[in-house]
Coordinates of C-alpha atoms in Angstrom, one line a residue:
M1 CA 28.1 -12.9 -28.2
G2 CA 26.1 -10.2 -26.0
D3 CA 28.0 -7.8 -23.8
N4 CA 29.1 -9.5 -20.6
D5 CA 27.8 -6.1 -19.0
D6 CA 24.1 -7.0 -19.8
K7 CA 24.9 -10.2 -17.9
L8 CA 23.4 -11.0 -14.1
G9 CA 26.0 -10.7 -11.7
L10 CA 26.2 -12.7 -8.5
A11 CA 24.2 -10.2 -6.4
A12 CA 21.2 -10.4 -8.9
V13 CA 21.3 -14.0 -9.5
T14 CA 21.5 -14.6 -5.7
A15 CA 18.3 -12.2 -5.2
I16 CA 16.2 -14.5 -7.6
G17 CA 16.9 -17.5 -5.6
I18 CA 16.0 -15.5 -2.5
G19 CA 12.8 -14.2 -3.9
G20 CA 11.9 -17.6 -5.3
M21 CA 12.1 -18.9 -1.7
I22 CA 10.8 -16.0 0.3
G23 CA 8.0 -15.2 -2.2
G24 CA 5.4 -16.0 0.4
G25 CA 5.9 -19.4 1.5
I26 CA 7.1 -18.2 4.9
F27 CA 4.2 -15.5 5.3
A28 CA 1.7 -18.5 4.6
V29 CA 3.2 -21.8 6.7
L30 CA 5.1 -20.0 9.5
G31 CA 1.9 -20.5 11.8
L32 CA 1.5 -24.0 10.5
A33 CA 5.4 -24.9 10.9
I34 CA 5.0 -23.7 14.7
A35 CA 1.8 -25.3 15.7
T36 CA 3.0 -28.8 14.0
A37 CA 6.6 -28.5 15.3
G38 CA 6.1 -27.1 18.9
H39 CA 9.2 -25.4 20.5
A40 CA 11.5 -27.3 17.9
V41 CA 10.3 -25.1 15.3
A42 CA 13.7 -23.6 14.7
L43 CA 15.4 -27.0 14.3
T44 CA 12.2 -27.9 11.9
L45 CA 13.2 -24.8 9.6
A46 CA 17.0 -25.6 9.8
G47 CA 16.5 -28.9 8.8
G48 CA 14.6 -27.9 5.4
G49 CA 17.7 -25.8 4.8
V50 CA 20.0 -28.8 4.9
I51 CA 18.2 -30.6 2.4
A52 CA 17.6 -27.3 0.3
L53 CA 21.4 -26.9 0.7
L54 CA 22.3 -30.6 -0.6
T55 CA 20.1 -30.5 -3.3
G56 CA 21.0 -26.9 -4.5
L57 CA 24.3 -28.3 -5.2
S58 CA 23.0 -30.9 -7.2
Y59 CA 21.1 -28.3 -9.3
A60 CA 24.3 -26.2 -9.9
H61 CA 26.3 -29.0 -11.1
L62 CA 23.5 -30.3 -13.4
G63 CA 22.5 -26.5 -14.4
L64 CA 26.3 -26.2 -15.7
A65 CA 26.1 -29.5 -17.6
Y66 CA 22.6 -29.2 -19.0
R67 CA 22.4 -25.4 -19.9
D68 CA 18.6 -25.2 -20.6
D69 CA 15.3 -23.4 -19.4
G70 CA 13.8 -27.1 -18.7
G71 CA 15.4 -27.3 -15.3
S72 CA 14.2 -30.3 -13.2
F73 CA 12.6 -31.7 -16.1
T74 CA 15.3 -31.6 -18.5
Y75 CA 17.7 -33.3 -15.4
I76 CA 15.2 -35.8 -15.1
E77 CA 15.1 -36.5 -18.8
K78 CA 18.7 -36.4 -19.7
A79 CA 19.9 -38.7 -16.7
F80 CA 17.6 -41.3 -17.2
A81 CA 16.8 -41.1 -20.9
S82 CA 13.2 -42.1 -20.2
P83 CA 10.4 -40.0 -21.8
T84 CA 7.8 -41.6 -19.6
L85 CA 9.6 -40.7 -16.1
A86 CA 10.4 -37.1 -17.5
G87 CA 6.7 -37.0 -18.6
F88 CA 5.6 -38.1 -15.0
A89 CA 7.7 -35.7 -13.5
G90 CA 6.5 -33.0 -15.7
W91 CA 3.0 -33.7 -14.7
L92 CA 4.1 -33.5 -11.0
L93 CA 6.2 -30.2 -11.7
V94 CA 2.9 -28.5 -13.2
A95 CA 0.7 -29.8 -10.1
G96 CA 3.7 -28.6 -7.8
Y97 CA 3.2 -25.2 -9.1
V98 CA -0.5 -25.4 -9.1
G99 CA -0.1 -26.0 -5.3
T100 CA 2.3 -22.9 -4.9
L101 CA 0.0 -20.6 -6.6
A102 CA -3.1 -21.9 -4.4
L103 CA -0.8 -21.5 -1.1
Y104 CA 0.2 -17.7 -2.0
A105 CA -3.2 -16.9 -3.1
S106 CA -4.2 -18.3 0.3
A107 CA -1.6 -16.2 2.0
F108 CA -2.6 -13.4 0.2
G109 CA -6.3 -13.7 1.1
D110 CA -5.9 -14.5 4.6
Y111 CA -3.3 -11.5 5.3
G112 CA -5.8 -9.0 3.2
A113 CA -8.8 -10.1 5.2
S114 CA -6.8 -9.3 8.3
L115 CA -5.9 -6.1 7.3
I116 CA -9.7 -5.0 6.3
S117 CA -11.5 -6.8 8.9
G118 CA -8.5 -7.2 11.8
A119 CA -7.3 -10.3 13.3
G120 CA -9.9 -13.0 12.7
G121 CA -10.8 -11.4 9.2
G122 CA -13.9 -13.1 7.6
H123 CA -13.2 -16.3 5.4
L124 CA -15.5 -15.0 2.8
V125 CA -13.3 -11.9 2.4
A126 CA -10.2 -14.1 2.3
S127 CA -11.7 -16.1 -0.5
L128 CA -12.7 -13.0 -2.7
L129 CA -9.4 -11.6 -2.3
A130 CA -7.5 -15.0 -3.4
A131 CA -9.6 -15.4 -5.9
T132 CA -9.3 -11.8 -7.3
V133 CA -5.3 -12.0 -7.0
L134 CA -5.3 -15.2 -9.2
L135 CA -7.7 -13.9 -11.9
L136 CA -5.7 -10.3 -11.7
F137 CA -2.4 -11.8 -12.5
L138 CA -4.0 -14.4 -15.1
G139 CA -5.2 -10.9 -16.9
I140 CA -1.9 -9.4 -16.6
N141 CA 0.0 -12.4 -17.9
L142 CA -2.6 -13.0 -20.8
T143 CA -1.5 -9.4 -22.2
G144 CA 1.9 -10.6 -22.3
A145 CA 2.8 -8.1 -19.3
K146 CA 5.2 -9.1 -16.5
L147 CA 7.1 -7.3 -13.6
S148 CA 10.2 -5.9 -14.9
G149 CA 13.5 -7.4 -13.1
G150 CA 14.0 -4.2 -11.3
V151 CA 10.7 -4.1 -9.6
E152 CA 11.0 -7.7 -8.6
L153 CA 14.6 -6.9 -6.9
A154 CA 13.1 -3.9 -5.4
V155 CA 10.2 -6.2 -3.9
V156 CA 13.1 -8.8 -2.5
A157 CA 15.0 -5.9 -0.9
I158 CA 11.9 -4.5 0.9
K159 CA 10.3 -7.8 2.1
L160 CA 13.9 -8.5 3.3
A161 CA 14.0 -5.3 5.2
I162 CA 10.7 -5.5 6.9
L163 CA 11.6 -9.1 8.0
A164 CA 15.0 -8.3 9.2
L165 CA 13.5 -5.0 11.2
F166 CA 10.6 -7.6 12.5
A167 CA 13.5 -10.0 13.6
V168 CA 15.9 -7.5 15.1
V169 CA 13.1 -5.6 17.2
G170 CA 11.1 -8.5 18.2
F171 CA 14.2 -10.1 19.9
S172 CA 13.8 -7.7 22.6
T173 CA 10.5 -9.3 24.0
V174 CA 11.2 -13.2 23.3
Q175 CA 10.2 -14.9 26.2
A176 CA 12.6 -18.1 26.9
D177 CA 9.9 -20.2 28.7
H178 CA 8.0 -20.4 25.2
F179 CA 10.8 -22.9 24.1
T180 CA 10.8 -25.4 26.9
P181 CA 10.8 -28.3 26.6
L182 CA 12.5 -28.3 23.3
F183 CA 10.8 -31.7 22.1
D184 CA 7.3 -30.8 23.3
R185 CA 5.7 -32.8 20.3
G186 CA 8.1 -35.5 20.5
L187 CA 11.0 -36.2 18.0
I188 CA 9.3 -37.1 15.2
T189 CA 6.5 -34.5 14.8
P190 CA 9.4 -31.4 13.8
V191 CA 10.6 -33.4 11.3
A192 CA 7.2 -34.2 9.9
A193 CA 6.5 -30.3 10.1
M194 CA 9.8 -30.0 8.1
A195 CA 8.1 -31.8 5.3
L196 CA 5.0 -30.3 5.7
I197 CA 6.2 -26.8 5.2
F198 CA 9.1 -27.5 3.0
V199 CA 7.2 -25.8 0.1
A200 CA 8.8 -22.6 1.7
Y201 CA 12.4 -23.6 0.4
E202 CA 10.8 -24.0 -3.1
G203 CA 12.3 -21.6 -5.6
F204 CA 16.1 -21.9 -5.4
E205 CA 15.8 -24.2 -8.7
L206 CA 15.1 -21.1 -10.4
I207 CA 18.6 -19.8 -10.3
P208 CA 20.2 -22.6 -12.6
N209 CA 17.4 -21.6 -15.3
A210 CA 19.2 -18.2 -15.5
V211 CA 22.6 -19.8 -16.2
D212 CA 22.9 -18.5 -19.6
E213 CA 22.0 -14.9 -18.8
M214 CA 24.8 -14.7 -15.6
K215 CA 28.3 -13.7 -15.6
D216 CA 30.7 -16.2 -15.3
P217 CA 28.4 -19.2 -14.4
E218 CA 30.9 -21.5 -13.4
R219 CA 31.9 -19.6 -10.4
N220 CA 28.9 -17.5 -9.5
L221 CA 26.2 -20.3 -10.1
K222 CA 27.1 -22.6 -7.2
R223 CA 28.0 -19.4 -5.1
A224 CA 24.5 -17.9 -5.7
L225 CA 22.7 -21.1 -4.7
V226 CA 24.6 -21.5 -1.3
I227 CA 24.1 -18.1 -0.4
A228 CA 20.4 -17.9 -1.5
I229 CA 19.8 -20.9 0.7
L230 CA 21.9 -19.9 3.8
V231 CA 20.4 -16.5 4.0
T232 CA 16.9 -17.8 3.7
T233 CA 17.1 -20.4 6.1
A234 CA 18.9 -18.1 8.8
L235 CA 16.0 -15.7 8.0
Y236 CA 13.4 -18.3 8.6
V237 CA 14.9 -19.6 11.7
V238 CA 15.3 -16.0 13.4
V239 CA 11.8 -14.9 12.2
A240 CA 10.4 -18.4 13.7
V241 CA 12.1 -17.7 17.0
V242 CA 10.8 -14.2 17.3
A243 CA 7.3 -15.2 16.6
Q244 CA 7.2 -18.3 18.9
G245 CA 9.1 -16.2 21.6
N246 CA 6.3 -13.3 21.4
L247 CA 3.3 -15.3 21.2
T248 CA 1.4 -18.0 23.1
A249 CA 0.4 -21.2 21.9
T250 CA -3.5 -20.1 21.8
Q251 CA -2.5 -17.1 19.7
I252 CA -0.6 -19.5 17.1
Q253 CA -3.6 -21.6 17.0
Q254 CA -6.1 -19.0 16.5
D255 CA -4.1 -16.8 14.4
Q256 CA -2.2 -19.6 12.2
E257 CA -3.2 -18.1 8.6
Y258 CA -1.3 -14.7 9.3
V259 CA 0.7 -15.3 12.5
L260 CA 3.7 -13.3 11.6
A261 CA 1.6 -10.2 11.3
V262 CA 0.2 -11.0 14.8
A263 CA 3.5 -11.5 16.0
A264 CA 4.8 -8.1 15.2
R265 CA 2.4 -6.6 17.7
P266 CA 4.1 -6.8 20.9
T267 CA 7.0 -4.6 19.8
L268 CA 5.7 -2.9 16.8
G269 CA 2.1 -2.4 17.7
Q270 CA -0.5 -1.9 15.1
A271 CA 1.6 -0.4 12.7
G272 CA 3.7 -3.4 12.8
F273 CA 0.8 -5.7 12.1
V274 CA 0.1 -3.6 9.4
L275 CA 3.5 -3.5 7.9
I276 CA 4.1 -7.1 8.2
G277 CA 0.8 -7.6 6.3
L278 CA 1.3 -5.3 3.5
A279 CA 4.8 -7.1 3.1
A280 CA 2.9 -10.4 2.9
L281 CA 0.8 -8.9 0.2
L282 CA 3.4 -7.8 -1.8
S283 CA 5.6 -10.9 -1.7
T284 CA 2.6 -13.2 -2.4
A285 CA 1.4 -10.9 -5.1
S286 CA 4.9 -11.0 -6.8
A287 CA 5.4 -14.5 -6.1
I288 CA 2.2 -15.5 -8.0
N289 CA 3.0 -13.3 -11.1
A290 CA 6.2 -14.8 -11.2
T291 CA 5.3 -18.7 -10.5
L292 CA 2.2 -18.3 -13.1
F293 CA 4.7 -16.7 -15.7
G294 CA 7.3 -19.4 -15.5
A295 CA 4.9 -22.5 -14.9
A296 CA 2.6 -21.6 -18.1
R297 CA 6.1 -21.4 -20.3
L298 CA 7.4 -24.4 -18.8
A299 CA 4.2 -26.3 -19.6
M300 CA 4.6 -25.0 -23.1
V301 CA 7.9 -26.3 -23.4
M302 CA 6.8 -29.7 -22.3
A303 CA 3.8 -30.1 -24.4
R304 CA 6.3 -29.3 -27.4
E305 CA 8.4 -32.2 -26.3
H306 CA 5.1 -34.5 -26.0
A307 CA 5.5 -34.6 -22.3
L308 CA 2.4 -32.8 -21.7
P309 CA -0.8 -32.5 -24.1
Q310 CA -0.5 -30.5 -27.1
V311 CA -3.1 -28.2 -26.1
F312 CA -0.4 -26.7 -23.6
S313 CA 1.7 -25.6 -26.5
L314 CA -0.8 -23.2 -28.0
R315 CA -0.2 -19.6 -27.9
E316 CA -1.1 -16.4 -29.6
R317 CA 0.0 -15.8 -33.0
T318 CA 1.6 -12.4 -32.6
R319 CA 2.9 -12.6 -29.0
P320 CA 4.4 -15.7 -26.8
V321 CA 1.7 -15.8 -24.6
P322 CA 0.9 -19.9 -23.8
W323 CA -2.9 -18.7 -23.0
V324 CA -4.2 -22.3 -22.9
A325 CA -1.6 -23.2 -20.0
L326 CA -2.3 -19.9 -18.3
L327 CA -6.1 -20.7 -17.9
V328 CA -5.7 -24.2 -16.9
L329 CA -3.1 -23.4 -14.1
T330 CA -5.1 -20.5 -13.0
G331 CA -8.2 -22.3 -12.9
L332 CA -6.7 -25.6 -11.3
A333 CA -5.0 -22.9 -8.6
L334 CA -8.5 -21.2 -8.1
L335 CA -10.2 -24.4 -7.4
F336 CA -7.6 -25.6 -5.2
T337 CA -7.6 -22.3 -3.1
L338 CA -11.2 -22.1 -2.8
G339 CA -11.7 -25.9 -2.0
A340 CA -8.7 -27.0 0.3
P341 CA -7.7 -26.0 3.8
L342 CA -4.1 -24.5 4.3
A343 CA -2.6 -27.6 5.6
V344 CA -3.7 -29.6 2.7
I345 CA -2.4 -27.3 0.1
S346 CA 0.8 -27.2 1.9
T347 CA 1.3 -30.9 2.1
F348 CA 0.6 -31.5 -1.4
A349 CA 2.9 -28.5 -2.5
S350 CA 5.7 -29.8 -0.2
A351 CA 5.3 -33.6 -1.1
T352 CA 5.3 -32.8 -4.7
F353 CA 8.9 -30.7 -4.5
L354 CA 10.2 -33.3 -2.1
I355 CA 9.5 -35.9 -5.0
I356 CA 11.1 -33.9 -7.6
F357 CA 13.9 -32.8 -5.4
T358 CA 14.7 -36.8 -4.9
A359 CA 14.5 -37.3 -8.5
V360 CA 16.9 -34.5 -9.3
N361 CA 19.5 -35.6 -6.5
L362 CA 19.1 -39.4 -7.9
A363 CA 19.9 -37.6 -11.7
A364 CA 23.0 -36.0 -10.2
L365 CA 24.0 -39.3 -8.3
K366 CA 23.7 -41.1 -11.6
Q367 CA 25.8 -38.6 -13.4
H368 CA 28.1 -37.4 -10.8
R369 CA 31.4 -38.2 -12.6
D370 CA 30.3 -36.5 -15.9
I371 CA 28.9 -33.4 -13.9
G372 CA 31.9 -33.2 -11.5
L373 CA 30.1 -33.6 -8.1
N374 CA 31.0 -35.7 -5.1
R375 CA 28.3 -38.8 -5.1
W376 CA 28.0 -38.3 -1.3
V377 CA 26.2 -34.9 -1.8
P378 CA 23.5 -36.0 -4.2
L379 CA 23.2 -39.3 -2.0
A380 CA 22.7 -37.4 1.1
G381 CA 20.1 -35.3 -0.6
A382 CA 18.2 -37.8 -1.9
L383 CA 17.9 -39.8 1.2
L384 CA 17.0 -36.8 3.5
A385 CA 14.3 -35.6 0.8
A386 CA 12.7 -39.1 0.6
A387 CA 12.7 -39.9 4.2
S388 CA 11.1 -36.5 4.7
L389 CA 8.4 -37.5 2.2
V390 CA 7.7 -40.7 3.8
I391 CA 7.5 -39.3 7.3
L392 CA 5.2 -36.6 5.7
L393 CA 2.9 -39.2 4.4
V394 CA 2.8 -41.2 7.5
H395 CA 2.2 -38.1 9.6
T396 CA -0.7 -37.1 7.1
G397 CA -2.3 -40.6 7.1
R398 CA -2.3 -40.1 11.1
E399 CA -3.6 -36.8 11.4
D400 CA -5.6 -36.5 8.2
P401 CA -6.4 -39.5 6.5
E402 CA -8.8 -37.7 3.9
G403 CA -5.9 -35.6 3.1
L404 CA -3.9 -38.3 2.2
A405 CA -6.5 -39.7 0.1
W406 CA -6.6 -36.4 -1.9
L407 CA -2.7 -36.5 -2.3
G408 CA -2.8 -40.3 -3.5
G409 CA -5.7 -39.3 -6.1
F410 CA -3.7 -36.4 -7.3
Y411 CA -0.7 -38.3 -8.2
L412 CA -3.0 -41.4 -9.4
V413 CA -4.6 -38.8 -11.9
A414 CA -0.9 -37.7 -12.9
A415 CA 0.2 -41.2 -13.8
V416 CA -3.0 -41.9 -15.5
L417 CA -2.7 -39.0 -17.7
E418 CA 0.9 -39.7 -18.4
A419 CA 0.1 -43.5 -19.1
V420 CA -2.4 -42.0 -21.8
L421 CA 0.2 -39.9 -23.3
V422 CA 2.4 -42.6 -23.6
A423 CA -0.2 -45.0 -25.2
R424 CA -0.9 -42.0 -27.7
R425 CA 3.0 -41.7 -28.5
G426 CA 3.3 -45.3 -29.2
R427 CA 0.1 -45.4 -31.6
R428 CA 1.7 -42.4 -33.4
A429 CA 5.2 -44.0 -33.6
Y430 CA 3.4 -47.3 -34.9
R431 CA 1.7 -45.3 -37.7
A432 CA 4.8 -43.7 -38.9

């Protein structure tokens, strides 16, 4: 056994979760959340935190029971003993990570363009920056390099400090009339908004993947998940209140893609705009690197277990670099980033993770006795995640039928691809 001093403590593990959640999502979707939920955006973000917390408890108990790097894929596979179901979940996981890569790249491009060209930065500049950052981190990952843990922790600390400064200073100029009436868009729309931007909570599931590297996991795993989700949710709510309290509805709609930087202007001036913009670039860049690194290796693991095509398991002979997975994931993210609007990207990523989290909660419910979890926790998590998904799909069908059609098409492709793999596995088993 290794020296326990080399293990990750509670603070480091918690930082992994906070960094994963505030890895760019809030910079990308805050404007979309406010524009959709209206005055009730704080309740929207708090509701997302409730679902994340319930699901996080399921992850904590499953993570201790199945100490495996496969994460969600492993939990679903072990609970339901169905390679086909686990394979479909694997396709969705990979697709979800493609969506988050596209979301982060879009945010990087939008904030970068706003810094270069000012508010209203050109679409062409944003697209070029988004493509550049994806290709840059593809190159970094192909060389086998990655940001060190110390750098990642520093990035988390810097962006938390900047967001905290924004929240504290911005409260002095919040205008109360920006929040009345509370439900100005009705009662259902805030729930739809919660589901639409739920991708901002994706990332806490990274914590159980580090179970073998942490000190006293029986004590620290659950604590780290709960602390990370509560801190992130509180920060999201406060930041949303400050942003909405300082901007008019017209400003939010006009500068939706980089609304956080614009909201810093009333109290911090142009320096605040630049500071938030730089924080967004730093945050989204580190998130792209971490997501691409982890997603490519997850695809490689699933390919070895025949849940994805074997080509995804190819890696360099001298280094563990899954070059095929890296190229495919980056290529898909690039197409998605350049070809889809922010709302479609967010809808796709959020819907995908709501499906995965519903399945993981059901896996925890199925095995609640074995993993020592009160069954009402995963049941509530599964019901809330599933209900949010349904509301999101209905809302998207009404507001963006074309977007819903694209969403259905993506999932149909995933189902067909898994069916092809199942047929191939069946033929190999028959020949054997």
